[in-house]
PDB file of C-alpha atoms in Angstrom:
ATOM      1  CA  UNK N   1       0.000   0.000   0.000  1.00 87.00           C
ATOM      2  CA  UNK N   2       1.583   3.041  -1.271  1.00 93.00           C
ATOM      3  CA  UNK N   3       2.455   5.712   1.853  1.00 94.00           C
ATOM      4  CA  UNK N   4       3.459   9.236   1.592  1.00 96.00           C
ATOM      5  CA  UNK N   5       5.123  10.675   4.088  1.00 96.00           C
ATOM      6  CA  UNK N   6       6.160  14.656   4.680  1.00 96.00           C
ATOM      7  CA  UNK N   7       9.016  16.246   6.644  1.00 93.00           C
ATOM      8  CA  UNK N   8       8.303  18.598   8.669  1.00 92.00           C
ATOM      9  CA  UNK N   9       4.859  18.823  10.054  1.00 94.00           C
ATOM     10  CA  UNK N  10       5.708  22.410  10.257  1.00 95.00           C
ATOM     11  CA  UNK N  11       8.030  25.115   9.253  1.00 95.00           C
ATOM     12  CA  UNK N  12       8.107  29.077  10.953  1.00 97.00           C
ATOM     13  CA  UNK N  13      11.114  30.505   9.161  1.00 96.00           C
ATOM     14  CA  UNK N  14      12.077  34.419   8.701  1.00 97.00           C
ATOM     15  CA  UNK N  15      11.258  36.051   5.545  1.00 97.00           C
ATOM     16  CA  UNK N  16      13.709  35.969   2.758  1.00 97.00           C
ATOM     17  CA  UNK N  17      15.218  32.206   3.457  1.00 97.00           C
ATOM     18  CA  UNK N  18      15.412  29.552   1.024  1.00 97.00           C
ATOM     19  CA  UNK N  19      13.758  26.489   2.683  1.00 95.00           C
ATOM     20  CA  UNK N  20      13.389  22.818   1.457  1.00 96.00           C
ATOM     21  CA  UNK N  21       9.969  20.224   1.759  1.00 97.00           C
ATOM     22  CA  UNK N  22      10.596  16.450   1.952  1.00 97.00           C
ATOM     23  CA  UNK N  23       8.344  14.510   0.592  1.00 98.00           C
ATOM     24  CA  UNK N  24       9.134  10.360   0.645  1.00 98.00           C
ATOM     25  CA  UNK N  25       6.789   7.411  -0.717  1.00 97.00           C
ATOM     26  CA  UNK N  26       6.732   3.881  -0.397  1.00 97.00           C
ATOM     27  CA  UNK N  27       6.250   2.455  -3.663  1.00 94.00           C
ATOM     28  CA  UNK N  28       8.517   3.921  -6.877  1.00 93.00           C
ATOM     29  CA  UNK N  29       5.664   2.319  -9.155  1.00 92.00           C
ATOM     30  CA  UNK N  30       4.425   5.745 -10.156  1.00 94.00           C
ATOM     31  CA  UNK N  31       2.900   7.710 -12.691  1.00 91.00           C
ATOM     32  CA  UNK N  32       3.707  10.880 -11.492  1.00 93.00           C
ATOM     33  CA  UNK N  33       3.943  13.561  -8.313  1.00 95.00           C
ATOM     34  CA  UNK N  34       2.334  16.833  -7.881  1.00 95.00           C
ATOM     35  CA  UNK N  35       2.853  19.447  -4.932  1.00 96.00           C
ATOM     36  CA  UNK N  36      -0.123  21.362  -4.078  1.00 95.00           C
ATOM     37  CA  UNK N  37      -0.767  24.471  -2.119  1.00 96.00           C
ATOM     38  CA  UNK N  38      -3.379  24.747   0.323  1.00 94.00           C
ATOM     39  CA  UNK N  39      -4.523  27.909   1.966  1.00 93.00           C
ATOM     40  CA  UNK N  40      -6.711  27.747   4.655  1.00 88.00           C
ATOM     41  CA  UNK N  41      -9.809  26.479   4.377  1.00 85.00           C
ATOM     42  CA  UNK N  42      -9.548  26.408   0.871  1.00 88.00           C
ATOM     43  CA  UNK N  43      -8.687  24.140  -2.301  1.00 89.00           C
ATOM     44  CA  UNK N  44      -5.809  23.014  -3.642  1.00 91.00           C
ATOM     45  CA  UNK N  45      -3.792  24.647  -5.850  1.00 91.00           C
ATOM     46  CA  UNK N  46      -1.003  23.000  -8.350  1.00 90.00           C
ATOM     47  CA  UNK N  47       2.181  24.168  -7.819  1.00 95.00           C
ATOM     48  CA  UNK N  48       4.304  21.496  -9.817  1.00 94.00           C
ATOM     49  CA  UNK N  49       3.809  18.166 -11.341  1.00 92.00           C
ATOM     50  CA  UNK N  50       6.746  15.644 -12.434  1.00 94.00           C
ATOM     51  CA  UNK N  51       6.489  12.882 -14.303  1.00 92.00           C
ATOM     52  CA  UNK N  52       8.059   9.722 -13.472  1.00 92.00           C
ATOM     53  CA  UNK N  53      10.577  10.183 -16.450  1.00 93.00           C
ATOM     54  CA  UNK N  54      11.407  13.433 -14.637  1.00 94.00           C
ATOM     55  CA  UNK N  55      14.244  14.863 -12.489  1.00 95.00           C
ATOM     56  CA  UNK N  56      12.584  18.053 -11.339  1.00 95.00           C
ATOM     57  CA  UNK N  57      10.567  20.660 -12.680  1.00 96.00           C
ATOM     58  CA  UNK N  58      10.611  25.068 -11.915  1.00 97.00           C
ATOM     59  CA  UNK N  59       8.049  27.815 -11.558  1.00 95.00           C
ATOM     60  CA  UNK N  60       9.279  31.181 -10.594  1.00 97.00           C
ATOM     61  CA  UNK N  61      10.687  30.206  -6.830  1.00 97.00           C
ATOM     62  CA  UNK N  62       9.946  26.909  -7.041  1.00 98.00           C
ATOM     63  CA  UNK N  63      11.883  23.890  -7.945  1.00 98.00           C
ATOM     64  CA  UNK N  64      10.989  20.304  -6.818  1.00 97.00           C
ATOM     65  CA  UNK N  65      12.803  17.348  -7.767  1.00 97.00           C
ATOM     66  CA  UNK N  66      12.259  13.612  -7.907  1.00 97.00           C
ATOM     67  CA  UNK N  67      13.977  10.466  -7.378  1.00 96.00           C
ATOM     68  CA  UNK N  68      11.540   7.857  -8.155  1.00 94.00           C
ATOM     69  CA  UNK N  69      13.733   4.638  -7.434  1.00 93.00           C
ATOM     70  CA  UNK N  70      15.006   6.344  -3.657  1.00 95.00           C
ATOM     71  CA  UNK N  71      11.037   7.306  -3.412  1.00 96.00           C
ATOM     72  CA  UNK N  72      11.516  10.646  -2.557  1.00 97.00           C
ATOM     73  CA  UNK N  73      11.123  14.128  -3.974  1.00 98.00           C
ATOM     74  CA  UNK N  74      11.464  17.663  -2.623  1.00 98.00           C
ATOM     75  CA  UNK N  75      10.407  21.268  -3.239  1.00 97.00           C
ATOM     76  CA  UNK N  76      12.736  23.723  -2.899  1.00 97.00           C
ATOM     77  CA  UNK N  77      11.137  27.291  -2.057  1.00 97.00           C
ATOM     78  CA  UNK N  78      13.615  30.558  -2.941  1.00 97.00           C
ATOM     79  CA  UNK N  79      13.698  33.470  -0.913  1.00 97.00           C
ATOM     80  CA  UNK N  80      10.291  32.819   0.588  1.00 97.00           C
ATOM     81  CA  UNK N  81       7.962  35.793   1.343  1.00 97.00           C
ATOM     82  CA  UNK N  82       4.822  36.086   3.751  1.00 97.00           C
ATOM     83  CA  UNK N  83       2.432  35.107   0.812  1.00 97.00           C
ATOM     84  CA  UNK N  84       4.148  31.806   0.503  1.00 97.00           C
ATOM     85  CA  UNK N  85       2.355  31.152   4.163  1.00 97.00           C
ATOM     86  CA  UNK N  86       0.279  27.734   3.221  1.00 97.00           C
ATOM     87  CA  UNK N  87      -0.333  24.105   3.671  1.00 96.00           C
ATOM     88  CA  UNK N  88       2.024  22.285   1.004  1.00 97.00           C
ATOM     89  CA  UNK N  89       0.912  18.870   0.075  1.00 96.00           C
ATOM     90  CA  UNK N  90       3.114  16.224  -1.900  1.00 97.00           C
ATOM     91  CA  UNK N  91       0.709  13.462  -3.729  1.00 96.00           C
ATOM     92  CA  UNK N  92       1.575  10.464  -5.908  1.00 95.00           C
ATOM     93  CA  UNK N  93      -0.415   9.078  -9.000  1.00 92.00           C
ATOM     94  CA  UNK N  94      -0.092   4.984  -8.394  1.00 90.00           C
ATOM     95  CA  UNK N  95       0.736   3.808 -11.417  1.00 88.00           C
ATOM     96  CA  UNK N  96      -2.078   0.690 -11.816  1.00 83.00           C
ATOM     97  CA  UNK N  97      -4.614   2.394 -10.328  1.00 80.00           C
ATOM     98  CA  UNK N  98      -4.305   5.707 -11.066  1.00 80.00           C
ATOM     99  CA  UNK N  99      -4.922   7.005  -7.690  1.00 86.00           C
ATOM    100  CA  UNK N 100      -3.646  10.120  -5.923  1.00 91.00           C
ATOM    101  CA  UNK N 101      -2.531   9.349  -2.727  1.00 93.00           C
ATOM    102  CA  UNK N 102      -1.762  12.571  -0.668  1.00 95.00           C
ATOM    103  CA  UNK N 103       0.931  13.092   2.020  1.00 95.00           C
ATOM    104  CA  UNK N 104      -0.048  15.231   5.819  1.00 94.00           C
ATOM    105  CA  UNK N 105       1.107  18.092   4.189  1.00 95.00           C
ATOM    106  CA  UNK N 106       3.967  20.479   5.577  1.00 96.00           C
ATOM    107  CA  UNK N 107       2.276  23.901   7.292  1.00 96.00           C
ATOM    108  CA  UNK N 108       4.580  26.564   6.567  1.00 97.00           C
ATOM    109  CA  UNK N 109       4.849  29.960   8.058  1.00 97.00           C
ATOM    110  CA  UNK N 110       6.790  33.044   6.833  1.00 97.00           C
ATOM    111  CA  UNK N 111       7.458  35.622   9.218  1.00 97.00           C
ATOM    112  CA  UNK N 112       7.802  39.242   7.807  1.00 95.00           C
TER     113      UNK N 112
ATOM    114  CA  UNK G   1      -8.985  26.425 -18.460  1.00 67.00           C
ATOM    115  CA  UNK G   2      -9.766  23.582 -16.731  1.00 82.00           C
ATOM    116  CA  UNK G   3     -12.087  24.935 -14.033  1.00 90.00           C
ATOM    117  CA  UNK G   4     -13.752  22.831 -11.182  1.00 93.00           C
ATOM    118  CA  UNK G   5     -16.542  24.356  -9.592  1.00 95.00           C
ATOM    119  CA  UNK G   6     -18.255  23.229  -6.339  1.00 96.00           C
ATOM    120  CA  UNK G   7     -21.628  24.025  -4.549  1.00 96.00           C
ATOM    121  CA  UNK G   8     -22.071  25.027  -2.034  1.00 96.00           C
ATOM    122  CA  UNK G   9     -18.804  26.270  -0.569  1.00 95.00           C
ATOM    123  CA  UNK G  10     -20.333  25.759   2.969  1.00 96.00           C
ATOM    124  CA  UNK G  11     -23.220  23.940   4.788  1.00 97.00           C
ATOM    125  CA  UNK G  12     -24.458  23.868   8.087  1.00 97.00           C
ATOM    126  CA  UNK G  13     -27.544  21.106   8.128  1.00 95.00           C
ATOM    127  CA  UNK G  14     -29.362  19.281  11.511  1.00 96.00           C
ATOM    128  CA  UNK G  15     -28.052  15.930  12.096  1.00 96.00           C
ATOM    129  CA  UNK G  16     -30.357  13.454  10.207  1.00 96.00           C
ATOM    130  CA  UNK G  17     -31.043  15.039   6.985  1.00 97.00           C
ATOM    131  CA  UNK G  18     -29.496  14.953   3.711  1.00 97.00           C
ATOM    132  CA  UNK G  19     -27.152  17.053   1.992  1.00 97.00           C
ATOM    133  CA  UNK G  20     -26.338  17.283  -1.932  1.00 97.00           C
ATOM    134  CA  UNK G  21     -22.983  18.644  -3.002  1.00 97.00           C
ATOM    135  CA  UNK G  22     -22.383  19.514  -6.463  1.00 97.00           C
ATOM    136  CA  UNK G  23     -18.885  19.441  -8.592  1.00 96.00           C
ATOM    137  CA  UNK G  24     -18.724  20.894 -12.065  1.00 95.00           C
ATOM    138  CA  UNK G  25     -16.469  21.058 -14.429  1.00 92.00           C
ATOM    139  CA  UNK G  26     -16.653  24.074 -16.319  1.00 93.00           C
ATOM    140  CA  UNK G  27     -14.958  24.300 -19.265  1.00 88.00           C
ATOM    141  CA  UNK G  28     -14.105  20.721 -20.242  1.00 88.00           C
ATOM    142  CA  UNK G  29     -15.795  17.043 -19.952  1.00 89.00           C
ATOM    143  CA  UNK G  30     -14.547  15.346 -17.441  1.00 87.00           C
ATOM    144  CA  UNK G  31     -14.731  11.236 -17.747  1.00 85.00           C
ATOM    145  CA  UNK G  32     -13.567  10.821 -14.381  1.00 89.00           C
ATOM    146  CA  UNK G  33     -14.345  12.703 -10.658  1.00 92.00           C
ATOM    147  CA  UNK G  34     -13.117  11.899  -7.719  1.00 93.00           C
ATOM    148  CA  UNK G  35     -14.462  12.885  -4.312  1.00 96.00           C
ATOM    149  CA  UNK G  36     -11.945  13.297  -1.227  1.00 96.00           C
ATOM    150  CA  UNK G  37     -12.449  14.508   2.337  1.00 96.00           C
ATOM    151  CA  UNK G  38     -10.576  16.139   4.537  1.00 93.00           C
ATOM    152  CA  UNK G  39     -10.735  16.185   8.309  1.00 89.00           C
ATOM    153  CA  UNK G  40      -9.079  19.207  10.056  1.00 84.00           C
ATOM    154  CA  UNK G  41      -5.335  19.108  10.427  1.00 80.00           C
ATOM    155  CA  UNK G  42      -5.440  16.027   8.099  1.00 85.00           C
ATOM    156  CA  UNK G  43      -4.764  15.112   4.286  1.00 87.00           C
ATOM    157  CA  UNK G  44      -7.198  14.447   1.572  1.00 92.00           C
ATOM    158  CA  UNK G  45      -8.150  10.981   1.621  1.00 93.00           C
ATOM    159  CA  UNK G  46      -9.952  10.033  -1.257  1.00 94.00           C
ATOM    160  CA  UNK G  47     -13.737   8.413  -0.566  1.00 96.00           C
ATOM    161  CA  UNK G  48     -14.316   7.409  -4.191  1.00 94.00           C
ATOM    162  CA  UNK G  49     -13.890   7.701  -8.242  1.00 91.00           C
ATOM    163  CA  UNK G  50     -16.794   7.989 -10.643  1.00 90.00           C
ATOM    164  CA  UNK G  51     -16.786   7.887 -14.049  1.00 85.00           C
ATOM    165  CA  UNK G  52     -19.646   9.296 -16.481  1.00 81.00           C
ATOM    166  CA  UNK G  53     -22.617   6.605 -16.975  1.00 79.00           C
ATOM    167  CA  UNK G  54     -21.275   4.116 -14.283  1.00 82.00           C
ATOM    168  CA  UNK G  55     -21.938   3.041 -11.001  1.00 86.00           C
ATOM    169  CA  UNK G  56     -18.878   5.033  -8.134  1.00 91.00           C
ATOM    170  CA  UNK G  57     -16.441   3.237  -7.326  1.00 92.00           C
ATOM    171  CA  UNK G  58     -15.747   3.377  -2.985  1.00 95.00           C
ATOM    172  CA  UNK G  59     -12.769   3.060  -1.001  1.00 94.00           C
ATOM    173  CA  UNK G  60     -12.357   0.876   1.442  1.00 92.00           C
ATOM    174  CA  UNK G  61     -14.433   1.730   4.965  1.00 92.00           C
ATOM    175  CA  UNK G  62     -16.471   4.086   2.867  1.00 94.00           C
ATOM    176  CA  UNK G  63     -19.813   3.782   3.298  1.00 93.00           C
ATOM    177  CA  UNK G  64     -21.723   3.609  -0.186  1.00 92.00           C
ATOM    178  CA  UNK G  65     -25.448   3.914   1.174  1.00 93.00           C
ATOM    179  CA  UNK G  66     -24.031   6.826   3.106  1.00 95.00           C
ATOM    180  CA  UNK G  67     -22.406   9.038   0.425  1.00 96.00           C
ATOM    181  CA  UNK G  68     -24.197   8.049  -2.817  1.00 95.00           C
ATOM    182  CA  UNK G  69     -22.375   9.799  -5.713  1.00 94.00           C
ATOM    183  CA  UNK G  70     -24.011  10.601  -9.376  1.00 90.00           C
ATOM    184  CA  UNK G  71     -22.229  11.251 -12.108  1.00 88.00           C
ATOM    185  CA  UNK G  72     -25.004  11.676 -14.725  1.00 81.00           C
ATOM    186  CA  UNK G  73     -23.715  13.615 -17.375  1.00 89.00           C
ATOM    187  CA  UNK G  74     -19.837  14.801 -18.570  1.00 89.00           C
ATOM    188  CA  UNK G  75     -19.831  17.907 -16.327  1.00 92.00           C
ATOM    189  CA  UNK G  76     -21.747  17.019 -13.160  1.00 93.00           C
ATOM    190  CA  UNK G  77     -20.986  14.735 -10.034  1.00 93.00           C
ATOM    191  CA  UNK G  78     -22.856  15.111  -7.097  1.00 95.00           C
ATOM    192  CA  UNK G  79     -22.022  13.568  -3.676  1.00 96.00           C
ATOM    193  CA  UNK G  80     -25.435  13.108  -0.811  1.00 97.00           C
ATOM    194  CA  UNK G  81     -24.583  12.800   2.384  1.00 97.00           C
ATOM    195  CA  UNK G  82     -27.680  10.760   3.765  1.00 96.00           C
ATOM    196  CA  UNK G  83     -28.566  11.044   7.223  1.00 96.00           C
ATOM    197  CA  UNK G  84     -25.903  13.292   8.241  1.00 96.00           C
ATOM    198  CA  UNK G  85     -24.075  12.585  11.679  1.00 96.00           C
ATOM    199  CA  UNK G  86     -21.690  15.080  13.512  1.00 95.00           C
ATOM    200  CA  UNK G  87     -19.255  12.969  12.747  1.00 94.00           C
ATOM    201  CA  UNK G  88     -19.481  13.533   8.641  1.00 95.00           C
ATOM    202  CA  UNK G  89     -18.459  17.656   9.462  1.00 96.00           C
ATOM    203  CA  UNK G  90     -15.801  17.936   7.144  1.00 95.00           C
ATOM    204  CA  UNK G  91     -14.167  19.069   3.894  1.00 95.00           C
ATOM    205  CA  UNK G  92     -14.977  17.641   0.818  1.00 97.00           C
ATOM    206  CA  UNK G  93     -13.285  18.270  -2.500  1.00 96.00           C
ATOM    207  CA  UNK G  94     -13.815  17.151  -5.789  1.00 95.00           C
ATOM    208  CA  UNK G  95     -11.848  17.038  -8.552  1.00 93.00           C
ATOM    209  CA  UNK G  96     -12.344  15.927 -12.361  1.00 91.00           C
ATOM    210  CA  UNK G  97     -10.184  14.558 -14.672  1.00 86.00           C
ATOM    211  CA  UNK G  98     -10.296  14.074 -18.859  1.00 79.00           C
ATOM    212  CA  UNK G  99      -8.674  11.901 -21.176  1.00 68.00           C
ATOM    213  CA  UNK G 100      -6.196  10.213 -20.178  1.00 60.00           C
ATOM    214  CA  UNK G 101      -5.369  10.437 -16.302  1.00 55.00           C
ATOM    215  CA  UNK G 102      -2.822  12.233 -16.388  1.00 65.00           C
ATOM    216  CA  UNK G 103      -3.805  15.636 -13.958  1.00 76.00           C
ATOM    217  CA  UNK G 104      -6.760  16.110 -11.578  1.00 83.00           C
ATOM    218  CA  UNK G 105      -7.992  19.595 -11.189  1.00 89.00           C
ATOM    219  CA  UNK G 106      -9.438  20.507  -7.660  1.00 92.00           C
ATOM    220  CA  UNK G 107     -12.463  22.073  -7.020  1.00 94.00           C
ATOM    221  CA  UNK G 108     -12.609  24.638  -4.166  1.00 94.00           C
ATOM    222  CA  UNK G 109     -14.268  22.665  -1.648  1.00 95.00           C
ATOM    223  CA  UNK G 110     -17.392  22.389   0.500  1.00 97.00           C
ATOM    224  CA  UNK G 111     -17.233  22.830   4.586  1.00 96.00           C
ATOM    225  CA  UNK G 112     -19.987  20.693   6.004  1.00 97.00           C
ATOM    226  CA  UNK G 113     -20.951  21.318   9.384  1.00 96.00           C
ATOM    227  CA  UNK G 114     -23.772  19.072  10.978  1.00 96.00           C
ATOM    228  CA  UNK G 115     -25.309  20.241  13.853  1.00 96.00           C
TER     229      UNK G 115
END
């Protein structure tokens, strides 16, 4: 049964740093992974999505990688600001049954 | 493009009646819709996956006389909560796919609140 797992729970960290997500997952057999934002209360909202085939992929700030056959991937956040204050969630697509199966989440907070 | 809608965004309702949310996609037919729900402080765990014309498919411990789910026509799932306990107050999202499966786009959500 595929697991996904995120480190840390939660993340306060001073405006301006560069911080890093860990996302790991049990079982390599998949299609792809997708990091989403959450605010609160609200939907999700894409952020990034990698293909198995992929190494990592970048929007703006944003960079998360993947290493399918370790089962891990991470999102790398550049000089973060107060607006990047969110729930980020990692989820994998299983590759036979197509399912996204969705990590805790990491709760981050950036402090002005 | 590819816009998920969802109705209502929030619901308070008395414990034992019934409650109808609606997921649409809005600018694209979507074969497949999922339904997830989210407990506070907790992930999305998905409840089930419906495809147009055909009978939901549940997760396990879902309860399928409990949350029936229609998905009637290329744009529209709905999820009923019947008899609604305390215990069902949650999140729900939806979220539609098309073609191949290849990316789900979210819908905003519903809060229920039962009462």
């Amino acid at each position: 049964k595929q697991e996904v797992t995120q480190i840390p729970a939660a993340l306060s960290v001073p405006e301006g740093e560069n911080l890093v997500l860990n996302c790991s997952f049990t079982d390599s057999a998949i299609y792809n992974l997708q990091w989403f934002r959450q605010d609160p209360g609200k939907g999700l909202t894409s952020l990034l999505l990698i293909q198995s085939s992929q190494r990592e992929q970048t929007s703006g700030r944003l960079n998360a990688s993947l290493d399918k056959s370790s089962g891990r991937s991470t999102l790398y956040i550049a000089a973060s600001q107060p607006g990047d204050s969110a729930t980020y969630l990692c989820a994998v697509r299983e590759s036979n049954t197509g399912k996204l199966i969705f990590g805790q989440g990491t709760t981050l907070q950036v402090k002005p | 493009g590819a816009v998920v809608s969802q109705h209502p965004s929030w619901v308070i309702c008395k414990s034992g009646t019934s409650v109808k949310i609606e997921c649409r996609s809005l600018d694209f037919q979507a074969t497949t819709m999922f339904w997830y729900r989210q407990f506070p402080k907790q992930s999305l765990m998905l409840m089930a996956t419906s495809n147009e014309g055909s009978k939901a498919t549940y997760e396990q411990g879902v309860e399928k006389d409990k949350f029936l789910i229609n998905h009637a026509s290329l744009t529209l799932s709905t999820l009923t909560v019947t008899s609604a306990h305390p215990e069902d107050s949650s999140f729900y999202i939806c979220s539609a796919t098309y073609g191949r499966v290849y990316e789900q786009y979210f819908g905003p959500g519903t809060r229920l609140t039962v009462t």
